[in-house]
Short mmCIF file of C-alpha atoms and ligand atoms in Angstrom, two decimals:
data_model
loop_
_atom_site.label_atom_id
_atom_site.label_comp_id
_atom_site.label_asym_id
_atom_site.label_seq_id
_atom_site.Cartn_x
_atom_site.Cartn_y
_atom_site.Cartn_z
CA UNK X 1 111.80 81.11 103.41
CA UNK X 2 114.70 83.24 103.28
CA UNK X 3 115.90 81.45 106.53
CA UNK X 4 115.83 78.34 104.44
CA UNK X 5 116.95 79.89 101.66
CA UNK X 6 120.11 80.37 103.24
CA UNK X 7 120.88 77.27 104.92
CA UNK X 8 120.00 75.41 101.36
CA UNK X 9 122.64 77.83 99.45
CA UNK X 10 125.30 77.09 102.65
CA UNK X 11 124.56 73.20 101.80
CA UNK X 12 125.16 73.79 98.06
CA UNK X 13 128.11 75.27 98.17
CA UNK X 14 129.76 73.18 101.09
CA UNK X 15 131.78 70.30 100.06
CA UNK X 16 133.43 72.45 97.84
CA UNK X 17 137.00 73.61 98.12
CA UNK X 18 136.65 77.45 99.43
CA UNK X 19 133.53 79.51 99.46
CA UNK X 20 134.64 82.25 97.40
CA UNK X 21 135.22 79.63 94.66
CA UNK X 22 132.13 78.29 94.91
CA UNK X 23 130.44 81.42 95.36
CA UNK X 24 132.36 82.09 91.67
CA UNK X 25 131.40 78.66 90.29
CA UNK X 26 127.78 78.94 91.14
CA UNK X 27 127.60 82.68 89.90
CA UNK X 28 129.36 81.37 86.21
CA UNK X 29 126.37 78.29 86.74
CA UNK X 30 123.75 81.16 86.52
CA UNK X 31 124.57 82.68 83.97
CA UNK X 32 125.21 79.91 81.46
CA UNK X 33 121.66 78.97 83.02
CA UNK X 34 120.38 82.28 82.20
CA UNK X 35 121.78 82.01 78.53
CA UNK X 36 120.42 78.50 78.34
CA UNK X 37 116.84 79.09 79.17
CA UNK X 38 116.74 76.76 81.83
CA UNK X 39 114.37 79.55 84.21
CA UNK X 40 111.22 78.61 84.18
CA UNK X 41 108.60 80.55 85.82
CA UNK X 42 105.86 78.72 88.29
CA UNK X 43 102.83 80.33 89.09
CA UNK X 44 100.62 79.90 92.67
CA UNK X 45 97.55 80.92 92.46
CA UNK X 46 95.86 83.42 94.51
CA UNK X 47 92.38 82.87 96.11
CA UNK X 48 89.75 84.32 97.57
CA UNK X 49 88.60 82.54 100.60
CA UNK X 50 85.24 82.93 100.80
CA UNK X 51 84.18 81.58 97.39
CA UNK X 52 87.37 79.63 96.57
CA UNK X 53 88.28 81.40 93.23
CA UNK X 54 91.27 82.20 91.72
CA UNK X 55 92.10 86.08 92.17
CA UNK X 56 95.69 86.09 90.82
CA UNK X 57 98.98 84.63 90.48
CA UNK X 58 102.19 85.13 92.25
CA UNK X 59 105.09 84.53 90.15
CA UNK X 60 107.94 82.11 91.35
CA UNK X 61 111.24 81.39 89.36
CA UNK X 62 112.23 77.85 89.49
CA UNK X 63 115.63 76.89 87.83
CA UNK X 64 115.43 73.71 85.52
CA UNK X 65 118.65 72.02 86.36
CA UNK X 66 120.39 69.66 84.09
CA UNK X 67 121.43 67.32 86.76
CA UNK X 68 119.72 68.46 89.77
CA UNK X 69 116.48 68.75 88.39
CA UNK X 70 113.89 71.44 90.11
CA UNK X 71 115.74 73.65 91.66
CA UNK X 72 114.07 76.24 94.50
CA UNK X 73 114.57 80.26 94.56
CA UNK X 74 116.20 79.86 97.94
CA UNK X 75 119.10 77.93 96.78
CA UNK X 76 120.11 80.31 93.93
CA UNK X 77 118.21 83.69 94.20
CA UNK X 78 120.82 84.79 97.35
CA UNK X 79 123.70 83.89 94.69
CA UNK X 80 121.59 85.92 91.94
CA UNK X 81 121.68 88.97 94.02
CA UNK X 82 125.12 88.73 95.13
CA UNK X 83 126.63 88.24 91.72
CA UNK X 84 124.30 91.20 90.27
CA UNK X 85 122.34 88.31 88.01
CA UNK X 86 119.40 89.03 89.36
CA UNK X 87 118.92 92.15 87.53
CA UNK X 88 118.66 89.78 84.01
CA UNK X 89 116.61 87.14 85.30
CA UNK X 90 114.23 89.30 87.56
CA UNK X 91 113.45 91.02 83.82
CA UNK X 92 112.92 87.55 82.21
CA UNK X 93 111.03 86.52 85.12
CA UNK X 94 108.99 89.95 85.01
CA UNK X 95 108.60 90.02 81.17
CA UNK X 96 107.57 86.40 80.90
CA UNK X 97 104.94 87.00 84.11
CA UNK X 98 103.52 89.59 82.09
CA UNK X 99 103.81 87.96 78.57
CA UNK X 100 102.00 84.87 79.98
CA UNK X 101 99.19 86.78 81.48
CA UNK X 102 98.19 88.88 79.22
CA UNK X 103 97.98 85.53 77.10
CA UNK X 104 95.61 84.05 80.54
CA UNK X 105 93.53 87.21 79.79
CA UNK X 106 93.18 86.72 76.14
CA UNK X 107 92.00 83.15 76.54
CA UNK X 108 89.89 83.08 79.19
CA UNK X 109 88.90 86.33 79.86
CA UNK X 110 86.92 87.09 83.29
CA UNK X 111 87.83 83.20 84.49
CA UNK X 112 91.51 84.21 83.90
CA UNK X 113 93.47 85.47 86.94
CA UNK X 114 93.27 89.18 87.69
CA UNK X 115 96.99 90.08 88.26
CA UNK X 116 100.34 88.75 88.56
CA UNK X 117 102.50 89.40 91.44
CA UNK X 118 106.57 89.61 90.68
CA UNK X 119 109.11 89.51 93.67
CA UNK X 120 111.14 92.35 92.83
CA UNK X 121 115.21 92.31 94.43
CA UNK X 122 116.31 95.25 96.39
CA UNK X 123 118.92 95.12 93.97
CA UNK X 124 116.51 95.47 90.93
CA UNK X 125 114.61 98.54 92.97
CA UNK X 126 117.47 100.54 93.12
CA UNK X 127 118.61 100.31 89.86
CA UNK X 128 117.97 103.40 88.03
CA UNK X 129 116.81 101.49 85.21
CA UNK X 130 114.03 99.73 87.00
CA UNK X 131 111.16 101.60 86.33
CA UNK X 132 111.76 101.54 82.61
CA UNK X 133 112.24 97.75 82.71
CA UNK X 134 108.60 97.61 84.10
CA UNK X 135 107.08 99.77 81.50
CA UNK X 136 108.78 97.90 78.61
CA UNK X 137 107.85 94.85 80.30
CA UNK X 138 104.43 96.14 79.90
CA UNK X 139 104.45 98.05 77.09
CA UNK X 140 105.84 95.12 75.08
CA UNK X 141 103.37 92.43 76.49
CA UNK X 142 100.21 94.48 76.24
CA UNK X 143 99.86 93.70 79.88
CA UNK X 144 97.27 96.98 81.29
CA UNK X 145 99.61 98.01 84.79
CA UNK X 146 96.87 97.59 86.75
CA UNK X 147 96.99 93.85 86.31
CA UNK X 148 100.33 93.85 87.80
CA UNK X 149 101.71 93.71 90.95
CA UNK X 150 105.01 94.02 92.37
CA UNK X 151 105.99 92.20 95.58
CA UNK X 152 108.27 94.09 97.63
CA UNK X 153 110.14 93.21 101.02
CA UNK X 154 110.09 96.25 103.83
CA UNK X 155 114.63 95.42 103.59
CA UNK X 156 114.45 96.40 100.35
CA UNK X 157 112.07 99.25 100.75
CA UNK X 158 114.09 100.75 103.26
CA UNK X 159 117.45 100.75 101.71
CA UNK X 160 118.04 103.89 99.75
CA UNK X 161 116.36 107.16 99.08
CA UNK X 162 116.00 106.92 95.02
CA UNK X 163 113.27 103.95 95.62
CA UNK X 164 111.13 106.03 97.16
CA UNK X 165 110.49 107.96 94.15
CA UNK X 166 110.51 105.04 91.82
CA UNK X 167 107.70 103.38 94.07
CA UNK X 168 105.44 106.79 93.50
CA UNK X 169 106.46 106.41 89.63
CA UNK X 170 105.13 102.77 89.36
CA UNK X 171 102.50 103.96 91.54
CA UNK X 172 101.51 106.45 89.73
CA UNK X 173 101.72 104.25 86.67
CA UNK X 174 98.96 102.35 87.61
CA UNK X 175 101.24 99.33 88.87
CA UNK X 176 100.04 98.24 92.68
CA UNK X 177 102.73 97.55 95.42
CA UNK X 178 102.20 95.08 97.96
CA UNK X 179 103.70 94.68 101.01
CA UNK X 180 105.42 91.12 100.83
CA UNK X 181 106.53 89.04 104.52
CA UNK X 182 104.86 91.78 106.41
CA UNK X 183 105.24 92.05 110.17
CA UNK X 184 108.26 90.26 110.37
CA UNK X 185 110.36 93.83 109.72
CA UNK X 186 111.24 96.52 112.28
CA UNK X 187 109.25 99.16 110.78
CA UNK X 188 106.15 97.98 109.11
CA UNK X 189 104.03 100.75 110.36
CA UNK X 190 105.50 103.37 110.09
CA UNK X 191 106.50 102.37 106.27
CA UNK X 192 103.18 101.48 105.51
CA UNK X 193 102.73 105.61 106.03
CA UNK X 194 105.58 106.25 103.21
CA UNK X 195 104.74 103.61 100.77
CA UNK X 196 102.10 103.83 98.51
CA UNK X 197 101.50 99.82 98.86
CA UNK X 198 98.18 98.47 98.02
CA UNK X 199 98.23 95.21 99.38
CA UNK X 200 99.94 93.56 102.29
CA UNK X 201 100.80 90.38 102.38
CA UNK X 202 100.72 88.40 106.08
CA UNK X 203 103.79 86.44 106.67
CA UNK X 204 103.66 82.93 106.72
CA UNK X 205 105.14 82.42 110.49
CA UNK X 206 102.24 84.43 111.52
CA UNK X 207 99.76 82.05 110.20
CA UNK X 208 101.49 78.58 111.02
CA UNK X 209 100.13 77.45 114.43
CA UNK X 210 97.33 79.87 113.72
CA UNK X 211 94.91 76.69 113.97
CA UNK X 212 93.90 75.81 117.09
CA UNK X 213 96.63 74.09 119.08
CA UNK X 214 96.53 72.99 123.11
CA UNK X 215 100.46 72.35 123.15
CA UNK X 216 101.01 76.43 122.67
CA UNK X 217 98.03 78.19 123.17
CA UNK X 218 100.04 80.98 124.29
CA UNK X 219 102.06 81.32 121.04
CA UNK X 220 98.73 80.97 118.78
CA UNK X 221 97.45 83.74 120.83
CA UNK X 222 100.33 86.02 119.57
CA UNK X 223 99.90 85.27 116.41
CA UNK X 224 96.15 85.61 116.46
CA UNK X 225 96.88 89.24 117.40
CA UNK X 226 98.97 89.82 114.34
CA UNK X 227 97.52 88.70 112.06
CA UNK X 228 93.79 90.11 113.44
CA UNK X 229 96.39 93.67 113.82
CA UNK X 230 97.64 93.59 110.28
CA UNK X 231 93.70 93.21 108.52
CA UNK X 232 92.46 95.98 111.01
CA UNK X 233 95.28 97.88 109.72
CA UNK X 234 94.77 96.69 105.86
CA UNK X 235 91.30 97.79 106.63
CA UNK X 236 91.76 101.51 108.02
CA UNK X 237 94.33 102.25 105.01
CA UNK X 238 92.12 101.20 102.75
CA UNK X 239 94.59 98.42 101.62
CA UNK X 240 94.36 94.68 100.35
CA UNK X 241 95.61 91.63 102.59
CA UNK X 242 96.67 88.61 101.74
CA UNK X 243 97.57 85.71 104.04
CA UNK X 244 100.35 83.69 103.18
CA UNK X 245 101.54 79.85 104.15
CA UNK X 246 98.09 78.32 104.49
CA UNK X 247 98.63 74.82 104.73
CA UNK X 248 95.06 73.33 106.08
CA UNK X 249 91.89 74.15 106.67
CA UNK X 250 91.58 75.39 109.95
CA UNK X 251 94.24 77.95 108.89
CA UNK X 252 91.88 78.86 106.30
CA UNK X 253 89.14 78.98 108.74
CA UNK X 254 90.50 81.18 111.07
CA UNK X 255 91.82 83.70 108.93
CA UNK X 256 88.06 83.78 107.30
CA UNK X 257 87.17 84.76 110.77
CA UNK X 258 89.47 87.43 111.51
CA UNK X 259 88.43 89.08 108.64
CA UNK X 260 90.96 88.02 105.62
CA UNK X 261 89.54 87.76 101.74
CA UNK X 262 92.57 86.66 100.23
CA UNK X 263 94.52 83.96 100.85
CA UNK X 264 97.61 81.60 99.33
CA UNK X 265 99.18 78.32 100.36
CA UNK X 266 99.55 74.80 99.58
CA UNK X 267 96.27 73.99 101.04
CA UNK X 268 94.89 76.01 98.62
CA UNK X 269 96.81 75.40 95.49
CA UNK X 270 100.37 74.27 94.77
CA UNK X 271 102.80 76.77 92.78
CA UNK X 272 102.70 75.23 88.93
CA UNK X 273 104.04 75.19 86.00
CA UNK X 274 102.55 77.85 83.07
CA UNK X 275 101.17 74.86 81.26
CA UNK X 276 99.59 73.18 84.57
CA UNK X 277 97.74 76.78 85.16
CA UNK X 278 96.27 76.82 81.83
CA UNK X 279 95.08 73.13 82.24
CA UNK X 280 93.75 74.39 85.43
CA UNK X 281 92.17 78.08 83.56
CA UNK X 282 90.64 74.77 81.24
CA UNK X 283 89.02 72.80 83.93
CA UNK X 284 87.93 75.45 85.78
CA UNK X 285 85.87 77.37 82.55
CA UNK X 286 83.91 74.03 81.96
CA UNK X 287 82.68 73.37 85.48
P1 LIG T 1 108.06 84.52 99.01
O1 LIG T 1 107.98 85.73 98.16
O2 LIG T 1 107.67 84.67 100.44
O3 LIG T 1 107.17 83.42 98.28
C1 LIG T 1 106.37 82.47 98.93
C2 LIG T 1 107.11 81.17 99.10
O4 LIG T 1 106.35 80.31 99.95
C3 LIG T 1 107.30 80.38 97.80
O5 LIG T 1 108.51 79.63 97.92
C4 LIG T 1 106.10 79.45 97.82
O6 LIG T 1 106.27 78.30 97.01
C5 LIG T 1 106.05 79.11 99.27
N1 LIG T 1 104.74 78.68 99.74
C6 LIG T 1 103.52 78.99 99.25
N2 LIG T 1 102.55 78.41 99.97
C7 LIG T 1 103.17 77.73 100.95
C8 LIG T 1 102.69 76.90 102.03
O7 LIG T 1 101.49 76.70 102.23
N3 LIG T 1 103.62 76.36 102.85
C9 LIG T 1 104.96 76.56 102.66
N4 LIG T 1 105.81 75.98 103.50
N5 LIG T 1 105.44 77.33 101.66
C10 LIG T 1 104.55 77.91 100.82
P2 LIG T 1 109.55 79.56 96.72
O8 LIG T 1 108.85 79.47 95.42
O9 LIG T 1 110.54 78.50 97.08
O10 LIG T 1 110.25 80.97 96.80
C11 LIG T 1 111.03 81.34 97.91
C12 LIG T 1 111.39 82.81 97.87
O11 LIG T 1 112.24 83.08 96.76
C13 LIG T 1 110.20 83.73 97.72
O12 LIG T 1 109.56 83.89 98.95
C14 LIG T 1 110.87 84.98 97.18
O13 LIG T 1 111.42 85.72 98.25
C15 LIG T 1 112.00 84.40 96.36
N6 LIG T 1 111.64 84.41 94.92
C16 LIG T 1 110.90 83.53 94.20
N7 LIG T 1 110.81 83.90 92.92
C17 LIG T 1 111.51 85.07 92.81
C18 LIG T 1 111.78 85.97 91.73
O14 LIG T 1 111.35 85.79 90.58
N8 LIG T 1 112.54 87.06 92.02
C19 LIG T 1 113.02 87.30 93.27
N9 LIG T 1 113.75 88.41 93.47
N10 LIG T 1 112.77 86.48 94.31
C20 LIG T 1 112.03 85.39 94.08
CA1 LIG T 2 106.44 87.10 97.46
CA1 LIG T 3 105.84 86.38 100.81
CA1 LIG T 4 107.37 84.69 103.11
#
């Protein structure tokens, strides 16, 4: 994703007289986005795959574009972070997560979803500020902390010394941390033993091609072994996992087999639209 992220954000911007005017133009574009509401925030649920309910959400910001319509994370969210934006919408994406499912909760009770999982910037987790946003977030949404979770990338973990003691604040809070793209870092073990992360979440390029597949057995094979390495792992630390990417069945299937509860993908469900999930909350309470 952030692969694609990039190359989207390099298409964006080309055509345009000099990058660092862009870059300006598209930073301005964000902002007057920012101050015109057009964030929305989409919501993919969270499964578990053995009886095919919803566990939880994972919070995805989509910008509502005048002109261009729906546009994805990966074409503005580099430009957030480079401009320092991201620091305003990551606590409009954070308070409205939070806002929204504490409202989930009040409605439906034990057929709403459990938790909501926020990407959080390395930017955002080494401001000084951060862990206050999250407890405001909280405190002013009457979201509990233990039905929130914070999705962090091992990058972003890694950078800086401060965010280690913010991540044993929010831990210690009551907040869980999970593990987000895991394996596809340098030093995912070895963090795993500094982090007080609760969940880990299996990169998607470990389960595409995890089916089986007679043009690359080989290369399934590999991935096989991560992902069967990363729930044995989950497993001994006590932690959850969560596969990521599943786009069919015998994704599903195999993951079921190696051991994983949790799971996310469009096989599974689509991200959606607040309203769309409580349609969905709806259905779902009168079956
Ligand atoms: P991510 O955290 O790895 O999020 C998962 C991405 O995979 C989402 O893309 C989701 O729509 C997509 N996805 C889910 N299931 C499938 C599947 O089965 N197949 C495929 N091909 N893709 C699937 P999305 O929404 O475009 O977000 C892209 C990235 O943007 C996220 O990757 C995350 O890094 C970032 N992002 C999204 N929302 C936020 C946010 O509020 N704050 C920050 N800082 N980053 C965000
Ligand atoms: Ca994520
Ligand atoms: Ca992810
Ligand atoms: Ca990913």
């Amino acid at each position: 994703a952030k692969q694609r992220g990039k190359a989207a954000y390099v298409r964006f911007v080309s055509g345009m007289a000099q990058p660092v005017t862009a870059h300006m133009r598209l930073g301005g574009e964000l902002r007057r986005a920012l101050e015109n509401r057009e964030f929305e925030v989409f919501y993919q649920p969270i499964m578990d795959l053995g009886t095919n309910k919803l566990v939880g959400t994972e919070a995805l910001v989509r910008w509502n574009h005048p002109e261009r319509g729906l546009v994805s994370p990966g074409e503005f969210v580099p430009a957030a972070e480079r401009t320092g934006l991201i620091m305003e919408l990551g606590r409009y994406v954070l308070r409205e997560a939070c806002r929204q499912t504490a409202a989930w909760l009040a409605e439906f009770g034990p057929d709403a979803p459990r938790h909501v999982a926020v990407n959080v910037s390395a930017r955002q987790l080494h401001d000084p500020g951060f862990v206050g946003d999250v407890r405001d977030a909280l405190g002013d949404t009457g979201l509990t902390p233990d039905h929130l979770v914070l999705e962090l990338t091992e990058s972003a973990v890694l950078r800086g010394n401060q965010v280690s003691r913010a991540l044993h604040d929010l831990d210690g809070a009551g907040v869980r941390l999970a593990l987000d793209d895991f394996g596809t870092g340098e030093s995912s073990l070895s963090l795993l033993r500094a982090f007080p992360a609760a969940i880990v979440k299996l990169d998607k390029s470990f389960v595409d091609g995890l089916e089986f597949d007679e043009v690359d057995p080989a290369r399934r094979d590999a991935r096989q072994a991560v992902a069967r390495a990363v729930i044995q792992l989950a497993g001994a630390l006590g932690l959850e996992a969560v596969a990521e990417g599943i786009e069919n069945e015998a994704q599903a299937e195999q993951l079921r087999a190696l051991g994983y509860v949790y799971g996310q993908g469009y096989h599974l469900a689509m991200p959606m639209s607040a309203g769309k999930m409580t349609d969905l909350l709806t259905e779902q309470r009168r079956a």
